[in-house]
Amino acid sequence: MIKITRHSSLEEIKFPLGILQVKFPPEEQWQVDKFRALADSEIALLKEKFAEYDRKAVFGENPYFRFFKKFKKTYPVMLQFESVVFKNRPFPAFNPVSEIAFLMELTTFVLSGAHDIDSIDGEVQLYIATHKEDFEGMKETLHTYPGDFCARDNSGIIFSLIAGTDSRTCAKTDSTNVFYPLFGTPDLDEKTITDAMEVLKKYIFTLAPDAEIETAMI
């Protein structure tokens, strides 16, 4: 397991974090068609379950929705959910290693990420940002926010709960050594995270039955 530490800024603030560290087998052993068929089935079930969807009823008291609202941001998983389930936007079939986390977000509403462990420089430190710090996101320059839950390695910021994942360590199409952070918020029940970790494991084993997985709550 990669070394992850908590900065003193987190001593009095509860920000639980679930970690899945995964060693995938060679890509030729992946069962991509089987995973994407599962994704189609899961999305069909969501359409049926939320046929009478009301945003306020489903997300109004969601801890992530409330946390993002403090930063005047809209919870991105809610937007992803509405886009795929109700606007019939296609499931983003671009990188199975990342698709796994995306599907887990849709089915559990738990926020996550996907990072290439081989791109991590040294240990990872979790901390609460005190000011805006720029870092390169996957599509544009991003920044942290005061009060934001973030992580950095020896080379810089690797994620911000509010802003997203950096471009240097994000999982790529050739990534086979990956860690998935599952983010909590100060008022989120840890069981929500551990339950989502089990869902993510199911999706990983659907894609790659021989994957090696380590888990931890930090």
JSON list of C-alpha atoms in Angstrom, two decimals:
[
{"chain": "A", "resi": 1, "resn": "MET", "atom": "CA", "xyz": [0.00, 0.00, 0.00]},
{"chain": "A", "resi": 2, "resn": "ILE", "atom": "CA", "xyz": [1.30, 3.45, -0.86]},
{"chain": "A", "resi": 3, "resn": "LYS", "atom": "CA", "xyz": [2.18, 5.56, 2.16]},
{"chain": "A", "resi": 4, "resn": "ILE", "atom": "CA", "xyz": [-0.50, 8.12, 2.98]},
{"chain": "A", "resi": 5, "resn": "THR", "atom": "CA", "xyz": [-0.23, 10.50, 5.94]},
{"chain": "A", "resi": 6, "resn": "ARG", "atom": "CA", "xyz": [-2.55, 13.10, 7.42]},
{"chain": "A", "resi": 7, "resn": "HIS", "atom": "CA", "xyz": [-1.28, 16.63, 8.02]},
{"chain": "A", "resi": 8, "resn": "SER", "atom": "CA", "xyz": [-1.93, 18.27, 11.37]},
{"chain": "A", "resi": 9, "resn": "SER", "atom": "CA", "xyz": [-4.58, 20.45, 9.69]},
{"chain": "A", "resi": 10, "resn": "LEU", "atom": "CA", "xyz": [-6.80, 17.34, 9.72]},
{"chain": "A", "resi": 11, "resn": "GLU", "atom": "CA", "xyz": [-6.42, 16.58, 13.41]},
{"chain": "A", "resi": 12, "resn": "GLU", "atom": "CA", "xyz": [-9.72, 18.17, 14.41]},
{"chain": "A", "resi": 13, "resn": "ILE", "atom": "CA", "xyz": [-11.64, 17.78, 11.15]},
{"chain": "A", "resi": 14, "resn": "LYS", "atom": "CA", "xyz": [-13.18, 14.48, 10.17]},
{"chain": "A", "resi": 15, "resn": "PHE", "atom": "CA", "xyz": [-12.53, 13.75, 6.51]},
{"chain": "A", "resi": 16, "resn": "PRO", "atom": "CA", "xyz": [-12.65, 9.96, 6.10]},
{"chain": "A", "resi": 17, "resn": "LEU", "atom": "CA", "xyz": [-10.96, 8.55, 3.02]},
{"chain": "A", "resi": 18, "resn": "GLY", "atom": "CA", "xyz": [-11.32, 5.06, 1.59]},
{"chain": "A", "resi": 19, "resn": "ILE", "atom": "CA", "xyz": [-8.47, 3.69, -0.51]},
{"chain": "A", "resi": 20, "resn": "LEU", "atom": "CA", "xyz": [-8.42, 0.83, -2.98]},
{"chain": "A", "resi": 21, "resn": "GLN", "atom": "CA", "xyz": [-4.99, 0.04, -4.38]},
{"chain": "A", "resi": 22, "resn": "VAL", "atom": "CA", "xyz": [-5.25, -2.21, -7.43]},
{"chain": "A", "resi": 23, "resn": "LYS", "atom": "CA", "xyz": [-2.68, -4.14, -9.42]},
{"chain": "A", "resi": 24, "resn": "PHE", "atom": "CA", "xyz": [-4.36, -4.98, -12.72]},
{"chain": "A", "resi": 25, "resn": "PRO", "atom": "CA", "xyz": [-3.19, -7.89, -14.88]},
{"chain": "A", "resi": 26, "resn": "PRO", "atom": "CA", "xyz": [-2.01, -7.18, -18.45]},
{"chain": "A", "resi": 27, "resn": "GLU", "atom": "CA", "xyz": [-4.65, -5.44, -20.54]},
{"chain": "A", "resi": 28, "resn": "GLU", "atom": "CA", "xyz": [-5.15, -8.44, -22.81]},
{"chain": "A", "resi": 29, "resn": "GLN", "atom": "CA", "xyz": [-6.65, -10.24, -19.81]},
{"chain": "A", "resi": 30, "resn": "TRP", "atom": "CA", "xyz": [-9.28, -7.57, -19.19]},
{"chain": "A", "resi": 31, "resn": "GLN", "atom": "CA", "xyz": [-12.94, -8.38, -19.85]},
{"chain": "A", "resi": 32, "resn": "VAL", "atom": "CA", "xyz": [-13.91, -4.97, -21.16]},
{"chain": "A", "resi": 33, "resn": "ASP", "atom": "CA", "xyz": [-17.05, -6.09, -22.99]},
{"chain": "A", "resi": 34, "resn": "LYS", "atom": "CA", "xyz": [-18.31, -7.84, -19.86]},
{"chain": "A", "resi": 35, "resn": "PHE", "atom": "CA", "xyz": [-17.71, -4.74, -17.73]},
{"chain": "A", "resi": 36, "resn": "ARG", "atom": "CA", "xyz": [-19.42, -2.41, -20.21]},
{"chain": "A", "resi": 37, "resn": "ALA", "atom": "CA", "xyz": [-22.38, -4.77, -20.43]},
{"chain": "A", "resi": 38, "resn": "LEU", "atom": "CA", "xyz": [-22.60, -4.54, -16.63]},
{"chain": "A", "resi": 39, "resn": "ALA", "atom": "CA", "xyz": [-22.43, -0.74, -16.88]},
{"chain": "A", "resi": 40, "resn": "ASP", "atom": "CA", "xyz": [-25.36, -0.76, -19.33]},
{"chain": "A", "resi": 41, "resn": "SER", "atom": "CA", "xyz": [-27.32, -2.99, -16.95]},
{"chain": "A", "resi": 42, "resn": "GLU", "atom": "CA", "xyz": [-26.57, -0.80, -13.94]},
{"chain": "A", "resi": 43, "resn": "ILE", "atom": "CA", "xyz": [-27.65, 2.33, -15.80]},
{"chain": "A", "resi": 44, "resn": "ALA", "atom": "CA", "xyz": [-30.88, 0.64, -16.89]},
{"chain": "A", "resi": 45, "resn": "LEU", "atom": "CA", "xyz": [-31.59, -0.21, -13.24]},
{"chain": "A", "resi": 46, "resn": "LEU", "atom": "CA", "xyz": [-30.95, 3.41, -12.25]},
{"chain": "A", "resi": 47, "resn": "LYS", "atom": "CA", "xyz": [-33.42, 4.62, -14.86]},
{"chain": "A", "resi": 48, "resn": "GLU", "atom": "CA", "xyz": [-36.01, 2.27, -13.45]},
{"chain": "A", "resi": 49, "resn": "LYS", "atom": "CA", "xyz": [-35.27, 3.07, -9.79]},
{"chain": "A", "resi": 50, "resn": "PHE", "atom": "CA", "xyz": [-35.34, 6.84, -10.33]},
{"chain": "A", "resi": 51, "resn": "ALA", "atom": "CA", "xyz": [-38.16, 7.00, -12.85]},
{"chain": "A", "resi": 52, "resn": "GLU", "atom": "CA", "xyz": [-39.84, 9.65, -10.68]},
{"chain": "A", "resi": 53, "resn": "TYR", "atom": "CA", "xyz": [-36.57, 11.48, -10.03]},
{"chain": "A", "resi": 54, "resn": "ASP", "atom": "CA", "xyz": [-36.70, 14.72, -8.06]},
{"chain": "A", "resi": 55, "resn": "ARG", "atom": "CA", "xyz": [-33.35, 16.43, -7.59]},
{"chain": "A", "resi": 56, "resn": "LYS", "atom": "CA", "xyz": [-34.20, 17.99, -4.25]},
{"chain": "A", "resi": 57, "resn": "ALA", "atom": "CA", "xyz": [-35.54, 14.75, -2.81]},
{"chain": "A", "resi": 58, "resn": "VAL", "atom": "CA", "xyz": [-32.53, 12.70, -3.92]},
{"chain": "A", "resi": 59, "resn": "PHE", "atom": "CA", "xyz": [-29.68, 15.17, -3.44]},
{"chain": "A", "resi": 60, "resn": "GLY", "atom": "CA", "xyz": [-31.02, 17.97, -1.27]},
{"chain": "A", "resi": 61, "resn": "GLU", "atom": "CA", "xyz": [-29.66, 16.47, 1.97]},
{"chain": "A", "resi": 62, "resn": "ASN", "atom": "CA", "xyz": [-26.75, 14.64, 0.37]},
{"chain": "A", "resi": 63, "resn": "PRO", "atom": "CA", "xyz": [-23.53, 15.41, 2.36]},
{"chain": "A", "resi": 64, "resn": "TYR", "atom": "CA", "xyz": [-21.50, 15.96, -0.82]},
{"chain": "A", "resi": 65, "resn": "PHE", "atom": "CA", "xyz": [-24.15, 18.25, -2.30]},
{"chain": "A", "resi": 66, "resn": "ARG", "atom": "CA", "xyz": [-24.11, 20.35, 0.89]},
{"chain": "A", "resi": 67, "resn": "PHE", "atom": "CA", "xyz": [-20.32, 20.39, 1.08]},
{"chain": "A", "resi": 68, "resn": "PHE", "atom": "CA", "xyz": [-19.90, 21.57, -2.51]},
{"chain": "A", "resi": 69, "resn": "LYS", "atom": "CA", "xyz": [-22.61, 24.19, -1.98]},
{"chain": "A", "resi": 70, "resn": "LYS", "atom": "CA", "xyz": [-20.42, 25.81, 0.71]},
{"chain": "A", "resi": 71, "resn": "PHE", "atom": "CA", "xyz": [-17.91, 26.51, -2.05]},
{"chain": "A", "resi": 72, "resn": "LYS", "atom": "CA", "xyz": [-20.65, 27.70, -4.42]},
{"chain": "A", "resi": 73, "resn": "LYS", "atom": "CA", "xyz": [-20.14, 24.61, -6.55]},
{"chain": "A", "resi": 74, "resn": "THR", "atom": "CA", "xyz": [-22.54, 21.98, -7.86]},
{"chain": "A", "resi": 75, "resn": "TYR", "atom": "CA", "xyz": [-21.81, 18.40, -6.90]},
{"chain": "A", "resi": 76, "resn": "PRO", "atom": "CA", "xyz": [-20.34, 16.89, -10.11]},
{"chain": "A", "resi": 77, "resn": "VAL", "atom": "CA", "xyz": [-21.60, 13.36, -9.46]},
{"chain": "A", "resi": 78, "resn": "MET", "atom": "CA", "xyz": [-25.16, 14.69, -9.46]},
{"chain": "A", "resi": 79, "resn": "LEU", "atom": "CA", "xyz": [-24.56, 16.28, -12.86]},
{"chain": "A", "resi": 80, "resn": "GLN", "atom": "CA", "xyz": [-22.97, 13.08, -14.19]},
{"chain": "A", "resi": 81, "resn": "PHE", "atom": "CA", "xyz": [-25.91, 11.06, -12.89]},
{"chain": "A", "resi": 82, "resn": "GLU", "atom": "CA", "xyz": [-28.49, 13.32, -14.51]},
{"chain": "A", "resi": 83, "resn": "SER", "atom": "CA", "xyz": [-26.55, 13.45, -17.76]},
{"chain": "A", "resi": 84, "resn": "VAL", "atom": "CA", "xyz": [-26.20, 9.69, -18.21]},
{"chain": "A", "resi": 85, "resn": "VAL", "atom": "CA", "xyz": [-29.43, 8.49, -16.61]},
{"chain": "A", "resi": 86, "resn": "PHE", "atom": "CA", "xyz": [-31.92, 11.14, -17.75]},
{"chain": "A", "resi": 87, "resn": "LYS", "atom": "CA", "xyz": [-30.35, 12.99, -20.70]},
{"chain": "A", "resi": 88, "resn": "ASN", "atom": "CA", "xyz": [-29.24, 9.73, -22.32]},
{"chain": "A", "resi": 89, "resn": "ARG", "atom": "CA", "xyz": [-25.67, 10.89, -22.74]},
{"chain": "A", "resi": 90, "resn": "PRO", "atom": "CA", "xyz": [-23.45, 7.89, -23.52]},
{"chain": "A", "resi": 91, "resn": "PHE", "atom": "CA", "xyz": [-21.51, 6.18, -20.77]},
{"chain": "A", "resi": 92, "resn": "PRO", "atom": "CA", "xyz": [-17.93, 7.52, -21.17]},
{"chain": "A", "resi": 93, "resn": "ALA", "atom": "CA", "xyz": [-16.18, 4.47, -22.65]},
{"chain": "A", "resi": 94, "resn": "PHE", "atom": "CA", "xyz": [-12.65, 5.87, -22.89]},
{"chain": "A", "resi": 95, "resn": "ASN", "atom": "CA", "xyz": [-10.52, 4.10, -20.26]},
{"chain": "A", "resi": 96, "resn": "PRO", "atom": "CA", "xyz": [-11.84, 1.06, -18.37]},
{"chain": "A", "resi": 97, "resn": "VAL", "atom": "CA", "xyz": [-9.64, 1.77, -15.34]},
{"chain": "A", "resi": 98, "resn": "SER", "atom": "CA", "xyz": [-11.36, 5.15, -14.91]},
{"chain": "A", "resi": 99, "resn": "GLU", "atom": "CA", "xyz": [-14.79, 3.95, -16.08]},
{"chain": "A", "resi": 100, "resn": "ILE", "atom": "CA", "xyz": [-14.92, 1.68, -13.04]},
{"chain": "A", "resi": 101, "resn": "ALA", "atom": "CA", "xyz": [-14.80, 4.67, -10.68]},
{"chain": "A", "resi": 102, "resn": "PHE", "atom": "CA", "xyz": [-17.27, 6.64, -12.81]},
{"chain": "A", "resi": 103, "resn": "LEU", "atom": "CA", "xyz": [-19.82, 3.81, -12.68]},
{"chain": "A", "resi": 104, "resn": "MET", "atom": "CA", "xyz": [-19.39, 3.49, -8.91]},
{"chain": "A", "resi": 105, "resn": "GLU", "atom": "CA", "xyz": [-20.12, 7.21, -8.56]},
{"chain": "A", "resi": 106, "resn": "LEU", "atom": "CA", "xyz": [-23.33, 6.83, -10.57]},
{"chain": "A", "resi": 107, "resn": "THR", "atom": "CA", "xyz": [-24.61, 3.90, -8.52]},
{"chain": "A", "resi": 108, "resn": "THR", "atom": "CA", "xyz": [-23.55, 5.04, -5.02]},
{"chain": "A", "resi": 109, "resn": "PHE", "atom": "CA", "xyz": [-23.25, 8.88, -5.34]},
{"chain": "A", "resi": 110, "resn": "VAL", "atom": "CA", "xyz": [-19.86, 8.58, -3.58]},
{"chain": "A", "resi": 111, "resn": "LEU", "atom": "CA", "xyz": [-17.13, 10.82, -5.01]},
{"chain": "A", "resi": 112, "resn": "SER", "atom": "CA", "xyz": [-13.92, 9.15, -6.12]},
{"chain": "A", "resi": 113, "resn": "GLY", "atom": "CA", "xyz": [-10.85, 9.46, -8.32]},
{"chain": "A", "resi": 114, "resn": "ALA", "atom": "CA", "xyz": [-8.28, 7.25, -10.05]},
{"chain": "A", "resi": 115, "resn": "HIS", "atom": "CA", "xyz": [-4.52, 7.76, -9.86]},
{"chain": "A", "resi": 116, "resn": "ASP", "atom": "CA", "xyz": [-1.54, 6.03, -11.46]},
{"chain": "A", "resi": 117, "resn": "ILE", "atom": "CA", "xyz": [0.63, 4.86, -8.56]},
{"chain": "A", "resi": 118, "resn": "ASP", "atom": "CA", "xyz": [3.73, 4.74, -10.74]},
{"chain": "A", "resi": 119, "resn": "SER", "atom": "CA", "xyz": [3.35, 8.50, -11.29]},
{"chain": "A", "resi": 120, "resn": "ILE", "atom": "CA", "xyz": [3.23, 9.28, -7.56]},
{"chain": "A", "resi": 121, "resn": "ASP", "atom": "CA", "xyz": [6.40, 10.92, -6.26]},
{"chain": "A", "resi": 122, "resn": "GLY", "atom": "CA", "xyz": [7.05, 9.65, -2.73]},
{"chain": "A", "resi": 123, "resn": "GLU", "atom": "CA", "xyz": [4.39, 9.54, -0.05]},
{"chain": "A", "resi": 124, "resn": "VAL", "atom": "CA", "xyz": [0.96, 11.16, -0.26]},
{"chain": "A", "resi": 125, "resn": "GLN", "atom": "CA", "xyz": [-0.01, 13.73, 2.36]},
{"chain": "A", "resi": 126, "resn": "LEU", "atom": "CA", "xyz": [-3.63, 14.67, 3.03]},
{"chain": "A", "resi": 127, "resn": "TYR", "atom": "CA", "xyz": [-4.29, 18.22, 4.21]},
{"chain": "A", "resi": 128, "resn": "ILE", "atom": "CA", "xyz": [-6.78, 21.07, 4.39]},
{"chain": "A", "resi": 129, "resn": "ALA", "atom": "CA", "xyz": [-5.93, 23.90, 2.03]},
{"chain": "A", "resi": 130, "resn": "THR", "atom": "CA", "xyz": [-5.57, 27.34, 3.59]},
{"chain": "A", "resi": 131, "resn": "HIS", "atom": "CA", "xyz": [-5.33, 29.32, 0.33]},
{"chain": "A", "resi": 132, "resn": "LYS", "atom": "CA", "xyz": [-5.63, 28.92, -3.42]},
{"chain": "A", "resi": 133, "resn": "GLU", "atom": "CA", "xyz": [-2.89, 26.80, -4.97]},
{"chain": "A", "resi": 134, "resn": "ASP", "atom": "CA", "xyz": [-2.76, 26.21, -8.73]},
{"chain": "A", "resi": 135, "resn": "PHE", "atom": "CA", "xyz": [-2.21, 22.77, -10.22]},
{"chain": "A", "resi": 136, "resn": "GLU", "atom": "CA", "xyz": [-2.67, 21.25, -13.65]},
{"chain": "A", "resi": 137, "resn": "GLY", "atom": "CA", "xyz": [-5.95, 19.42, -14.03]},
{"chain": "A", "resi": 138, "resn": "MET", "atom": "CA", "xyz": [-6.80, 16.94, -16.75]},
{"chain": "A", "resi": 139, "resn": "LYS", "atom": "CA", "xyz": [-8.24, 19.65, -19.02]},
{"chain": "A", "resi": 140, "resn": "GLU", "atom": "CA", "xyz": [-7.19, 22.98, -17.52]},
{"chain": "A", "resi": 141, "resn": "THR", "atom": "CA", "xyz": [-5.38, 24.68, -14.67]},
{"chain": "A", "resi": 142, "resn": "LEU", "atom": "CA", "xyz": [-7.25, 24.15, -11.41]},
{"chain": "A", "resi": 143, "resn": "HIS", "atom": "CA", "xyz": [-6.80, 25.45, -7.89]},
{"chain": "A", "resi": 144, "resn": "THR", "atom": "CA", "xyz": [-7.55, 24.45, -4.33]},
{"chain": "A", "resi": 145, "resn": "TYR", "atom": "CA", "xyz": [-9.91, 26.37, -2.08]},
{"chain": "A", "resi": 146, "resn": "PRO", "atom": "CA", "xyz": [-9.48, 27.42, 1.55]},
{"chain": "A", "resi": 147, "resn": "GLY", "atom": "CA", "xyz": [-11.09, 24.65, 3.59]},
{"chain": "A", "resi": 148, "resn": "ASP", "atom": "CA", "xyz": [-10.75, 22.19, 0.73]},
{"chain": "A", "resi": 149, "resn": "PHE", "atom": "CA", "xyz": [-9.66, 18.56, 1.36]},
{"chain": "A", "resi": 150, "resn": "CYS", "atom": "CA", "xyz": [-6.53, 17.96, -0.73]},
{"chain": "A", "resi": 151, "resn": "ALA", "atom": "CA", "xyz": [-3.52, 15.71, -1.21]},
{"chain": "A", "resi": 152, "resn": "ARG", "atom": "CA", "xyz": [0.01, 16.25, -2.45]},
{"chain": "A", "resi": 153, "resn": "ASP", "atom": "CA", "xyz": [3.13, 14.22, -3.09]},
{"chain": "A", "resi": 154, "resn": "ASN", "atom": "CA", "xyz": [6.74, 15.41, -3.34]},
{"chain": "A", "resi": 155, "resn": "SER", "atom": "CA", "xyz": [6.06, 17.01, -6.72]},
{"chain": "A", "resi": 156, "resn": "GLY", "atom": "CA", "xyz": [2.83, 18.84, -5.97]},
{"chain": "A", "resi": 157, "resn": "ILE", "atom": "CA", "xyz": [-0.94, 18.60, -5.60]},
{"chain": "A", "resi": 158, "resn": "ILE", "atom": "CA", "xyz": [-2.53, 15.38, -6.85]},
{"chain": "A", "resi": 159, "resn": "PHE", "atom": "CA", "xyz": [-6.16, 16.05, -5.97]},
{"chain": "A", "resi": 160, "resn": "SER", "atom": "CA", "xyz": [-8.64, 18.49, -4.54]},
{"chain": "A", "resi": 161, "resn": "LEU", "atom": "CA", "xyz": [-12.03, 17.26, -3.40]},
{"chain": "A", "resi": 162, "resn": "ILE", "atom": "CA", "xyz": [-13.63, 20.37, -4.89]},
{"chain": "A", "resi": 163, "resn": "ALA", "atom": "CA", "xyz": [-11.50, 20.90, -8.02]},
{"chain": "A", "resi": 164, "resn": "GLY", "atom": "CA", "xyz": [-10.65, 17.33, -9.03]},
{"chain": "A", "resi": 165, "resn": "THR", "atom": "CA", "xyz": [-7.64, 15.28, -10.10]},
{"chain": "A", "resi": 166, "resn": "ASP", "atom": "CA", "xyz": [-4.31, 16.48, -11.44]},
{"chain": "A", "resi": 167, "resn": "SER", "atom": "CA", "xyz": [-2.99, 15.59, -14.91]},
{"chain": "A", "resi": 168, "resn": "ARG", "atom": "CA", "xyz": [0.35, 14.17, -13.74]},
{"chain": "A", "resi": 169, "resn": "THR", "atom": "CA", "xyz": [-0.96, 11.30, -11.61]},
{"chain": "A", "resi": 170, "resn": "CYS", "atom": "CA", "xyz": [-4.44, 10.68, -13.03]},
{"chain": "A", "resi": 171, "resn": "ALA", "atom": "CA", "xyz": [-5.00, 7.14, -14.32]},
{"chain": "A", "resi": 172, "resn": "LYS", "atom": "CA", "xyz": [-4.07, 6.78, -17.99]},
{"chain": "A", "resi": 173, "resn": "THR", "atom": "CA", "xyz": [-5.14, 4.23, -20.60]},
{"chain": "A", "resi": 174, "resn": "ASP", "atom": "CA", "xyz": [-1.96, 2.23, -19.91]},
{"chain": "A", "resi": 175, "resn": "SER", "atom": "CA", "xyz": [-2.17, 2.43, -16.10]},
{"chain": "A", "resi": 176, "resn": "THR", "atom": "CA", "xyz": [-2.15, -0.97, -14.38]},
{"chain": "A", "resi": 177, "resn": "ASN", "atom": "CA", "xyz": [-1.04, 0.07, -10.88]},
{"chain": "A", "resi": 178, "resn": "VAL", "atom": "CA", "xyz": [-3.84, 2.30, -9.63]},
{"chain": "A", "resi": 179, "resn": "PHE", "atom": "CA", "xyz": [-5.22, 3.73, -6.43]},
{"chain": "A", "resi": 180, "resn": "TYR", "atom": "CA", "xyz": [-8.79, 4.90, -6.05]},
{"chain": "A", "resi": 181, "resn": "PRO", "atom": "CA", "xyz": [-9.55, 7.43, -3.30]},
{"chain": "A", "resi": 182, "resn": "LEU", "atom": "CA", "xyz": [-13.17, 7.44, -2.12]},
{"chain": "A", "resi": 183, "resn": "PHE", "atom": "CA", "xyz": [-13.81, 10.77, -0.48]},
{"chain": "A", "resi": 184, "resn": "GLY", "atom": "CA", "xyz": [-15.78, 11.50, 2.62]},
{"chain": "A", "resi": 185, "resn": "THR", "atom": "CA", "xyz": [-17.06, 14.78, 4.02]},
{"chain": "A", "resi": 186, "resn": "PRO", "atom": "CA", "xyz": [-17.12, 15.87, 7.69]},
{"chain": "A", "resi": 187, "resn": "ASP", "atom": "CA", "xyz": [-20.72, 14.68, 8.13]},
{"chain": "A", "resi": 188, "resn": "LEU", "atom": "CA", "xyz": [-20.64, 11.53, 6.01]},
{"chain": "A", "resi": 189, "resn": "ASP", "atom": "CA", "xyz": [-21.11, 8.13, 7.65]},
{"chain": "A", "resi": 190, "resn": "GLU", "atom": "CA", "xyz": [-18.00, 6.02, 7.00]},
{"chain": "A", "resi": 191, "resn": "LYS", "atom": "CA", "xyz": [-20.23, 3.05, 6.16]},
{"chain": "A", "resi": 192, "resn": "THR", "atom": "CA", "xyz": [-21.29, 4.91, 3.03]},
{"chain": "A", "resi": 193, "resn": "ILE", "atom": "CA", "xyz": [-17.67, 4.79, 1.92]},
{"chain": "A", "resi": 194, "resn": "THR", "atom": "CA", "xyz": [-17.03, 1.18, 2.90]},
{"chain": "A", "resi": 195, "resn": "ASP", "atom": "CA", "xyz": [-20.20, 0.07, 1.12]},
{"chain": "A", "resi": 196, "resn": "ALA", "atom": "CA", "xyz": [-19.09, 1.96, -2.00]},
{"chain": "A", "resi": 197, "resn": "MET", "atom": "CA", "xyz": [-15.68, 0.28, -1.77]},
{"chain": "A", "resi": 198, "resn": "GLU", "atom": "CA", "xyz": [-17.42, -3.10, -2.06]},
{"chain": "A", "resi": 199, "resn": "VAL", "atom": "CA", "xyz": [-19.29, -1.91, -5.15]},
{"chain": "A", "resi": 200, "resn": "LEU", "atom": "CA", "xyz": [-16.03, -0.71, -6.68]},
{"chain": "A", "resi": 201, "resn": "LYS", "atom": "CA", "xyz": [-14.38, -4.05, -5.96]},
{"chain": "A", "resi": 202, "resn": "LYS", "atom": "CA", "xyz": [-17.23, -5.80, -7.77]},
{"chain": "A", "resi": 203, "resn": "TYR", "atom": "CA", "xyz": [-16.69, -3.64, -10.85]},
{"chain": "A", "resi": 204, "resn": "ILE", "atom": "CA", "xyz": [-12.92, -4.19, -10.73]},
{"chain": "A", "resi": 205, "resn": "PHE", "atom": "CA", "xyz": [-13.29, -7.97, -10.60]},
{"chain": "A", "resi": 206, "resn": "THR", "atom": "CA", "xyz": [-15.81, -7.84, -13.46]},
{"chain": "A", "resi": 207, "resn": "LEU", "atom": "CA", "xyz": [-13.23, -6.08, -15.62]},
{"chain": "A", "resi": 208, "resn": "ALA", "atom": "CA", "xyz": [-10.21, -8.01, -14.33]},
{"chain": "A", "resi": 209, "resn": "PRO", "atom": "CA", "xyz": [-10.96, -11.15, -12.27]},
{"chain": "A", "resi": 210, "resn": "ASP", "atom": "CA", "xyz": [-7.25, -11.59, -11.50]},
{"chain": "A", "resi": 211, "resn": "ALA", "atom": "CA", "xyz": [-6.73, -8.06, -10.17]},
{"chain": "A", "resi": 212, "resn": "GLU", "atom": "CA", "xyz": [-4.99, -7.76, -6.81]},
{"chain": "A", "resi": 213, "resn": "ILE", "atom": "CA", "xyz": [-6.71, -5.37, -4.40]},
{"chain": "A", "resi": 214, "resn": "GLU", "atom": "CA", "xyz": [-5.69, -3.83, -1.10]},
{"chain": "A", "resi": 215, "resn": "THR", "atom": "CA", "xyz": [-8.09, -1.62, 0.87]},
{"chain": "A", "resi": 216, "resn": "ALA", "atom": "CA", "xyz": [-7.80, 0.81, 3.75]},
{"chain": "A", "resi": 217, "resn": "MET", "atom": "CA", "xyz": [-9.77, 3.50, 5.57]},
{"chain": "A", "resi": 218, "resn": "ILE", "atom": "CA", "xyz": [-7.62, 6.51, 6.39]}
]
